[in-house]
PDB file of C-alpha atoms in Angstrom:
ATOM      1  CA  MET A   1      19.633 -19.034   4.167  1.00 42.00           C
ATOM      2  CA  ALA A   2      20.276 -21.938   6.466  1.00 47.00           C
ATOM      3  CA  GLY A   3      21.560 -20.859   9.859  1.00 46.00           C
ATOM      4  CA  ARG A   4      20.572 -17.236   9.366  1.00 49.00           C
ATOM      5  CA  ALA A   5      18.402 -15.666  12.070  1.00 53.00           C
ATOM      6  CA  ARG A   6      14.968 -14.635  10.858  1.00 57.00           C
ATOM      7  CA  VAL A   7      14.735 -10.896  10.315  1.00 64.00           C
ATOM      8  CA  SER A   8      12.426  -8.738  12.311  1.00 86.00           C
ATOM      9  CA  CYS A   9      11.241  -5.321  11.114  1.00 93.00           C
ATOM     10  CA  ASP A  10       8.478  -2.857  11.787  1.00 96.00           C
ATOM     11  CA  VAL A  11       6.648  -2.233   8.536  1.00 96.00           C
ATOM     12  CA  VAL A  12       4.393   0.828   8.486  1.00 98.00           C
ATOM     13  CA  LEU A  13       1.991   0.503   5.532  1.00 98.00           C
ATOM     14  CA  ILE A  14       0.583   3.793   4.313  1.00 98.00           C
ATOM     15  CA  ARG A  15      -2.247   4.243   1.868  1.00 98.00           C
ATOM     16  CA  HIS A  16      -1.718   7.504   0.019  1.00 98.00           C
ATOM     17  CA  ALA A  17      -3.701  10.613   0.798  1.00 98.00           C
ATOM     18  CA  GLU A  18      -6.497  11.995  -1.365  1.00 97.00           C
ATOM     19  CA  SER A  19      -5.389  12.373  -4.951  1.00 95.00           C
ATOM     20  CA  VAL A  20      -6.775  14.018  -8.106  1.00 93.00           C
ATOM     21  CA  PRO A  21      -9.337  11.537  -9.531  1.00 89.00           C
ATOM     22  CA  PRO A  22      -8.471   9.624 -12.682  1.00 85.00           C
ATOM     23  CA  SER A  23     -10.087  10.642 -15.958  1.00 79.00           C
ATOM     24  CA  PRO A  24     -12.800   8.224 -17.179  1.00 74.00           C
ATOM     25  CA  GLY A  25     -11.913   6.553 -20.453  1.00 65.00           C
ATOM     26  CA  LYS A  26      -8.174   7.012 -19.946  1.00 65.00           C
ATOM     27  CA  PRO A  27      -5.597   4.697 -18.294  1.00 62.00           C
ATOM     28  CA  ASP A  28      -4.767   5.484 -14.663  1.00 73.00           C
ATOM     29  CA  ASP A  29      -2.063   8.120 -14.654  1.00 81.00           C
ATOM     30  CA  PRO A  30       0.911   7.357 -12.399  1.00 90.00           C
ATOM     31  CA  GLU A  31       1.585  11.114 -12.333  1.00 90.00           C
ATOM     32  CA  ARG A  32      -1.703  12.042 -10.677  1.00 92.00           C
ATOM     33  CA  PRO A  33      -0.816  14.332  -7.730  1.00 95.00           C
ATOM     34  CA  LEU A  34      -2.452  14.797  -4.350  1.00 96.00           C
ATOM     35  CA  THR A  35      -5.293  17.249  -4.011  1.00 97.00           C
ATOM     36  CA  ALA A  36      -4.881  20.296  -1.791  1.00 98.00           C
ATOM     37  CA  ALA A  37      -6.667  18.353   0.985  1.00 98.00           C
ATOM     38  CA  GLY A  38      -4.370  15.384   0.365  1.00 98.00           C
ATOM     39  CA  THR A  39      -1.243  17.527   0.613  1.00 98.00           C
ATOM     40  CA  ALA A  40      -2.479  19.014   3.891  1.00 98.00           C
ATOM     41  CA  ALA A  41      -3.215  15.501   5.246  1.00 98.00           C
ATOM     42  CA  ALA A  42       0.261  14.335   4.238  1.00 98.00           C
ATOM     43  CA  GLU A  43       1.825  17.239   6.134  1.00 98.00           C
ATOM     44  CA  LEU A  44      -0.263  16.401   9.199  1.00 97.00           C
ATOM     45  CA  LEU A  45       0.582  12.719   8.900  1.00 98.00           C
ATOM     46  CA  ALA A  46       4.298  13.527   8.754  1.00 98.00           C
ATOM     47  CA  HIS A  47       4.358  14.248  12.530  1.00 97.00           C
ATOM     48  CA  GLU A  48       2.932  10.824  13.353  1.00 97.00           C
ATOM     49  CA  LEU A  49       5.197   8.994  10.962  1.00 98.00           C
ATOM     50  CA  ALA A  50       8.397  10.804  11.889  1.00 98.00           C
ATOM     51  CA  ALA A  51       7.675  10.073  15.580  1.00 97.00           C
ATOM     52  CA  MET A  52       8.009   6.362  14.701  1.00 97.00           C
ATOM     53  CA  ASN A  53      11.758   6.986  14.076  1.00 97.00           C
ATOM     54  CA  PRO A  54      11.834   5.427  10.622  1.00 98.00           C
ATOM     55  CA  THR A  55      15.085   4.060   9.251  1.00 97.00           C
ATOM     56  CA  ALA A  56      13.853   4.020   5.635  1.00 98.00           C
ATOM     57  CA  VAL A  57      11.034   5.469   3.537  1.00 98.00           C
ATOM     58  CA  VAL A  58      10.044   3.413   0.502  1.00 98.00           C
ATOM     59  CA  SER A  59       7.213   4.131  -1.928  1.00 98.00           C
ATOM     60  CA  SER A  60       5.327   3.045  -4.937  1.00 98.00           C
ATOM     61  CA  PRO A  61       6.702   5.079  -7.830  1.00 98.00           C
ATOM     62  CA  TYR A  62       3.259   6.621  -8.415  1.00 97.00           C
ATOM     63  CA  ARG A  63       3.348  10.339  -7.658  1.00 97.00           C
ATOM     64  CA  ARG A  64       0.450  10.309  -5.176  1.00 97.00           C
ATOM     65  CA  ALA A  65       2.175   7.679  -3.033  1.00 98.00           C
ATOM     66  CA  VAL A  66       5.538   9.501  -3.084  1.00 98.00           C
ATOM     67  CA  GLU A  67       3.951  12.834  -2.183  1.00 98.00           C
ATOM     68  CA  THR A  68       2.204  11.282   0.818  1.00 98.00           C
ATOM     69  CA  VAL A  69       5.454  10.354   2.552  1.00 98.00           C
ATOM     70  CA  GLU A  70       7.783  13.087   1.352  1.00 98.00           C
ATOM     71  CA  PRO A  71       6.936  15.352   4.332  1.00 98.00           C
ATOM     72  CA  ALA A  72       7.630  12.535   6.811  1.00 98.00           C
ATOM     73  CA  ALA A  73      10.876  11.680   5.043  1.00 98.00           C
ATOM     74  CA  ARG A  74      12.011  15.312   5.292  1.00 98.00           C
ATOM     75  CA  LYS A  75      11.246  15.418   9.012  1.00 98.00           C
ATOM     76  CA  ALA A  76      13.165  12.202   9.528  1.00 98.00           C
ATOM     77  CA  GLY A  77      16.135  13.330   7.417  1.00 98.00           C
ATOM     78  CA  LEU A  78      15.622  10.497   4.927  1.00 98.00           C
ATOM     79  CA  GLU A  79      15.175  10.165   1.175  1.00 98.00           C
ATOM     80  CA  VAL A  80      12.148   8.534  -0.418  1.00 98.00           C
ATOM     81  CA  THR A  81      13.183   5.591  -2.560  1.00 98.00           C
ATOM     82  CA  THR A  82      10.752   3.930  -4.959  1.00 98.00           C
ATOM     83  CA  ARG A  83      10.104   0.307  -5.799  1.00 98.00           C
ATOM     84  CA  TRP A  84       8.089  -0.784  -8.846  1.00 97.00           C
ATOM     85  CA  GLU A  85       6.729  -3.792  -6.970  1.00 98.00           C
ATOM     86  CA  LEU A  86       4.932  -1.461  -4.524  1.00 98.00           C
ATOM     87  CA  ARG A  87       2.696  -0.061  -7.302  1.00 97.00           C
ATOM     88  CA  GLU A  88      -1.079  -0.384  -7.235  1.00 95.00           C
ATOM     89  CA  TRP A  89      -2.954  -3.408  -8.532  1.00 96.00           C
ATOM     90  CA  ASP A  90      -2.571  -3.946 -12.275  1.00 95.00           C
ATOM     91  CA  SER A  91      -6.350  -4.459 -12.595  1.00 93.00           C
ATOM     92  CA  GLY A  92      -6.666  -4.067 -16.355  1.00 91.00           C
ATOM     93  CA  LEU A  93      -9.569  -1.681 -15.753  1.00 88.00           C
ATOM     94  CA  GLU A  94      -9.749   1.855 -17.085  1.00 85.00           C
ATOM     95  CA  PRO A  95     -11.203   4.397 -14.607  1.00 83.00           C
ATOM     96  CA  THR A  96     -14.959   3.927 -14.572  1.00 81.00           C
ATOM     97  CA  PRO A  97     -17.783   5.206 -12.336  1.00 81.00           C
ATOM     98  CA  ASP A  98     -18.891   1.628 -11.620  1.00 85.00           C
ATOM     99  CA  TYR A  99     -15.439   0.470 -10.562  1.00 86.00           C
ATOM    100  CA  ALA A 100     -16.788  -0.775  -7.223  1.00 90.00           C
ATOM    101  CA  GLY A 101     -18.762  -3.561  -8.869  1.00 92.00           C
ATOM    102  CA  HIS A 102     -15.736  -4.704 -10.808  1.00 92.00           C
ATOM    103  CA  TYR A 103     -13.566  -4.657  -7.711  1.00 94.00           C
ATOM    104  CA  GLU A 104     -16.144  -6.508  -5.638  1.00 95.00           C
ATOM    105  CA  ARG A 105     -16.326  -9.311  -8.252  1.00 95.00           C
ATOM    106  CA  SER A 106     -12.520  -9.597  -8.266  1.00 96.00           C
ATOM    107  CA  TRP A 107     -12.443  -9.831  -4.452  1.00 97.00           C
ATOM    108  CA  ALA A 108     -15.083 -12.615  -4.667  1.00 97.00           C
ATOM    109  CA  ASP A 109     -12.834 -14.505  -7.122  1.00 97.00           C
ATOM    110  CA  PRO A 110      -9.237 -13.534  -6.352  1.00 97.00           C
ATOM    111  CA  ASP A 111      -7.913 -15.836  -9.096  1.00 97.00           C
ATOM    112  CA  PHE A 112      -9.751 -13.914 -11.842  1.00 96.00           C
ATOM    113  CA  ALA A 113      -7.549 -11.752 -14.036  1.00 95.00           C
ATOM    114  CA  ARG A 114      -8.448  -9.641 -17.008  1.00 93.00           C
ATOM    115  CA  PRO A 115      -6.360 -10.151 -20.180  1.00 94.00           C
ATOM    116  CA  GLY A 116      -2.808  -9.011 -19.588  1.00 93.00           C
ATOM    117  CA  ALA A 117      -3.635  -7.938 -16.008  1.00 95.00           C
ATOM    118  CA  GLU A 118      -2.995  -9.223 -12.500  1.00 97.00           C
ATOM    119  CA  SER A 119      -5.331 -11.240 -10.304  1.00 98.00           C
ATOM    120  CA  LEU A 120      -5.797 -10.192  -6.703  1.00 98.00           C
ATOM    121  CA  ARG A 121      -4.101 -13.399  -5.577  1.00 97.00           C
ATOM    122  CA  GLN A 122      -1.092 -12.490  -7.720  1.00 98.00           C
ATOM    123  CA  LEU A 123      -1.125  -9.011  -6.152  1.00 98.00           C
ATOM    124  CA  THR A 124      -1.108 -10.557  -2.653  1.00 97.00           C
ATOM    125  CA  ALA A 125       1.911 -12.665  -3.587  1.00 97.00           C
ATOM    126  CA  ARG A 126       3.699  -9.616  -5.036  1.00 98.00           C
ATOM    127  CA  ALA A 127       2.959  -7.504  -1.973  1.00 97.00           C
ATOM    128  CA  MET A 128       4.089 -10.171   0.480  1.00 96.00           C
ATOM    129  CA  ALA A 129       7.299 -10.773  -1.467  1.00 96.00           C
ATOM    130  CA  ALA A 130       8.015  -7.053  -1.656  1.00 97.00           C
ATOM    131  CA  VAL A 131       7.626  -6.571   2.079  1.00 96.00           C
ATOM    132  CA  ASP A 132       9.681  -9.706   2.809  1.00 94.00           C
ATOM    133  CA  ARG A 133      12.517  -8.187   0.788  1.00 95.00           C
ATOM    134  CA  LEU A 134      12.215  -4.849   2.577  1.00 96.00           C
ATOM    135  CA  ALA A 135      12.296  -6.581   5.973  1.00 93.00           C
ATOM    136  CA  GLU A 136      15.436  -8.454   5.041  1.00 93.00           C
ATOM    137  CA  GLU A 137      17.121  -5.263   3.837  1.00 95.00           C
ATOM    138  CA  HIS A 138      16.110  -3.308   6.943  1.00 95.00           C
ATOM    139  CA  ASP A 139      16.394  -5.893   9.706  1.00 93.00           C
ATOM    140  CA  GLY A 140      15.725  -4.255  13.109  1.00 94.00           C
ATOM    141  CA  GLY A 141      14.472  -1.050  11.515  1.00 96.00           C
ATOM    142  CA  VAL A 142      11.225   0.815  10.972  1.00 98.00           C
ATOM    143  CA  VAL A 143      10.288   1.083   7.294  1.00 98.00           C
ATOM    144  CA  LEU A 144       7.570   3.423   5.998  1.00 98.00           C
ATOM    145  CA  VAL A 145       5.996   1.813   2.942  1.00 98.00           C
ATOM    146  CA  SER A 146       3.747   4.094   0.908  1.00 98.00           C
ATOM    147  CA  SER A 147       1.415   2.423  -1.562  1.00 98.00           C
ATOM    148  CA  HIS A 148      -2.263   2.173  -2.561  1.00 97.00           C
ATOM    149  CA  GLY A 149      -5.538   0.941  -1.218  1.00 96.00           C
ATOM    150  CA  THR A 150      -5.800  -2.369  -3.000  1.00 97.00           C
ATOM    151  CA  PHE A 151      -2.107  -3.165  -2.493  1.00 98.00           C
ATOM    152  CA  VAL A 152      -2.366  -2.466   1.251  1.00 98.00           C
ATOM    153  CA  SER A 153      -5.625  -4.426   1.563  1.00 98.00           C
ATOM    154  CA  ARG A 154      -4.300  -7.462  -0.234  1.00 97.00           C
ATOM    155  CA  LEU A 155      -1.129  -7.479   1.814  1.00 97.00           C
ATOM    156  CA  LEU A 156      -3.151  -7.323   5.024  1.00 96.00           C
ATOM    157  CA  SER A 157      -5.477 -10.072   3.700  1.00 95.00           C
ATOM    158  CA  GLY A 158      -2.392 -12.303   3.433  1.00 93.00           C
ATOM    159  CA  VAL A 159      -1.686 -12.017   7.169  1.00 91.00           C
ATOM    160  CA  ARG A 160      -5.196 -11.381   8.622  1.00 87.00           C
ATOM    161  CA  PRO A 161      -7.827 -13.837   7.384  1.00 84.00           C
ATOM    162  CA  GLY A 162     -11.228 -12.347   6.838  1.00 89.00           C
ATOM    163  CA  ILE A 163     -10.194  -9.071   5.233  1.00 94.00           C
ATOM    164  CA  GLY A 164     -12.311  -8.534   2.149  1.00 95.00           C
ATOM    165  CA  TRP A 165     -13.752  -5.980  -0.245  1.00 96.00           C
ATOM    166  CA  PRO A 166     -15.603  -3.928   2.430  1.00 96.00           C
ATOM    167  CA  PHE A 167     -12.335  -3.327   4.320  1.00 97.00           C
ATOM    168  CA  SER A 168     -10.643  -2.194   1.096  1.00 96.00           C
ATOM    169  CA  ARG A 169     -13.609  -0.121  -0.058  1.00 96.00           C
ATOM    170  CA  ASP A 170     -13.880   1.748   3.243  1.00 97.00           C
ATOM    171  CA  MET A 171     -10.149   2.363   3.882  1.00 97.00           C
ATOM    172  CA  PRO A 172      -9.593   6.087   4.394  1.00 97.00           C
ATOM    173  CA  MET A 173      -7.035   8.226   2.580  1.00 97.00           C
ATOM    174  CA  PRO A 174      -4.513   8.330   4.142  1.00 98.00           C
ATOM    175  CA  ALA A 175      -4.474   5.235   6.304  1.00 98.00           C
ATOM    176  CA  VAL A 176      -1.684   3.768   8.431  1.00 98.00           C
ATOM    177  CA  HIS A 177      -1.210   0.106   9.393  1.00 97.00           C
ATOM    178  CA  ARG A 178       1.820  -0.886  11.455  1.00 95.00           C
ATOM    179  CA  LEU A 179       2.946  -4.529  11.379  1.00 94.00           C
ATOM    180  CA  ARG A 180       5.761  -6.447  12.995  1.00 91.00           C
ATOM    181  CA  TRP A 181       7.401  -8.498  10.260  1.00 90.00           C
ATOM    182  CA  PRO A 182       7.803 -11.462   9.725  1.00 82.00           C
ATOM    183  CA  HIS A 183       4.102 -12.134   9.745  1.00 60.00           C
ATOM    184  CA  GLU A 184       4.460 -15.855  10.489  1.00 52.00           C
ATOM    185  CA  ASP A 185       5.579 -15.043  14.035  1.00 41.00           C
ATOM    186  CA  HIS A 186       2.430 -12.965  14.432  1.00 40.00           C
ATOM    187  CA  PRO A 187      -0.456 -14.637  12.539  1.00 38.00           C
ATOM    188  CA  ALA A 188      -2.861 -11.880  13.452  1.00 35.00           C
ATOM    189  CA  PRO A 189      -0.785  -8.642  13.640  1.00 38.00           C
ATOM    190  CA  LYS A 190      -2.389  -5.522  14.928  1.00 39.00           C
ATOM    191  CA  ALA A 191      -3.089  -2.918  12.288  1.00 41.00           C
ATOM    192  CA  ALA A 192      -3.404   0.661  13.499  1.00 40.00           C
ATOM    193  CA  ARG A 193      -5.706   2.704  11.284  1.00 44.00           C
ATOM    194  CA  SER A 194      -5.408   6.452  11.069  1.00 40.00           C
ATOM    195  CA  ASP A 195      -7.813   8.649   9.139  1.00 36.00           C
ATOM    196  CA  LEU A 196      -6.141  12.014   9.048  1.00 31.00           C
ATOM    197  CA  SER A 197      -7.817  13.336   5.930  1.00 27.00           C
TER     198      SER A 197
END
């Protein structure tokens, strides 16, 4: 892209609202919906997100992520489009009550990957590449990007050194982080957190 001006885009990262918990012993279900509280939080969040005058609303294909931004998209007169690369971390873990210990170990060694799964470093690379593509496609716009806690945390860790497992563990549902992209022009972008649940 020699000679092309670097794109600039406002990327609004949204961690989905509270969803129905996964069933232990079964793979994570991409069709898990929001809880009643999560649906109410998404409706409340829609006012804040629509006020940002988004030009596009893009989501992980997982139902809980789509449902979180559908109210905002309606208010803004936009459709929610989905991208597979915005999905949650392919951790290789089935839902388990002691998930926190597994996640903490993975954050301590981001190159570790379970058989057939994705390391956290690979997730960071996927997240950064996905947002780079969105910024190129929506140069000058405001893009709402609905995804998941680990995806959002790993993306932020790629642009804000020092983000680790405690940040990811404690992130509310929903949460909002607004970044000016490209990140290299802003090595420490401000991330606005909203806990509207």
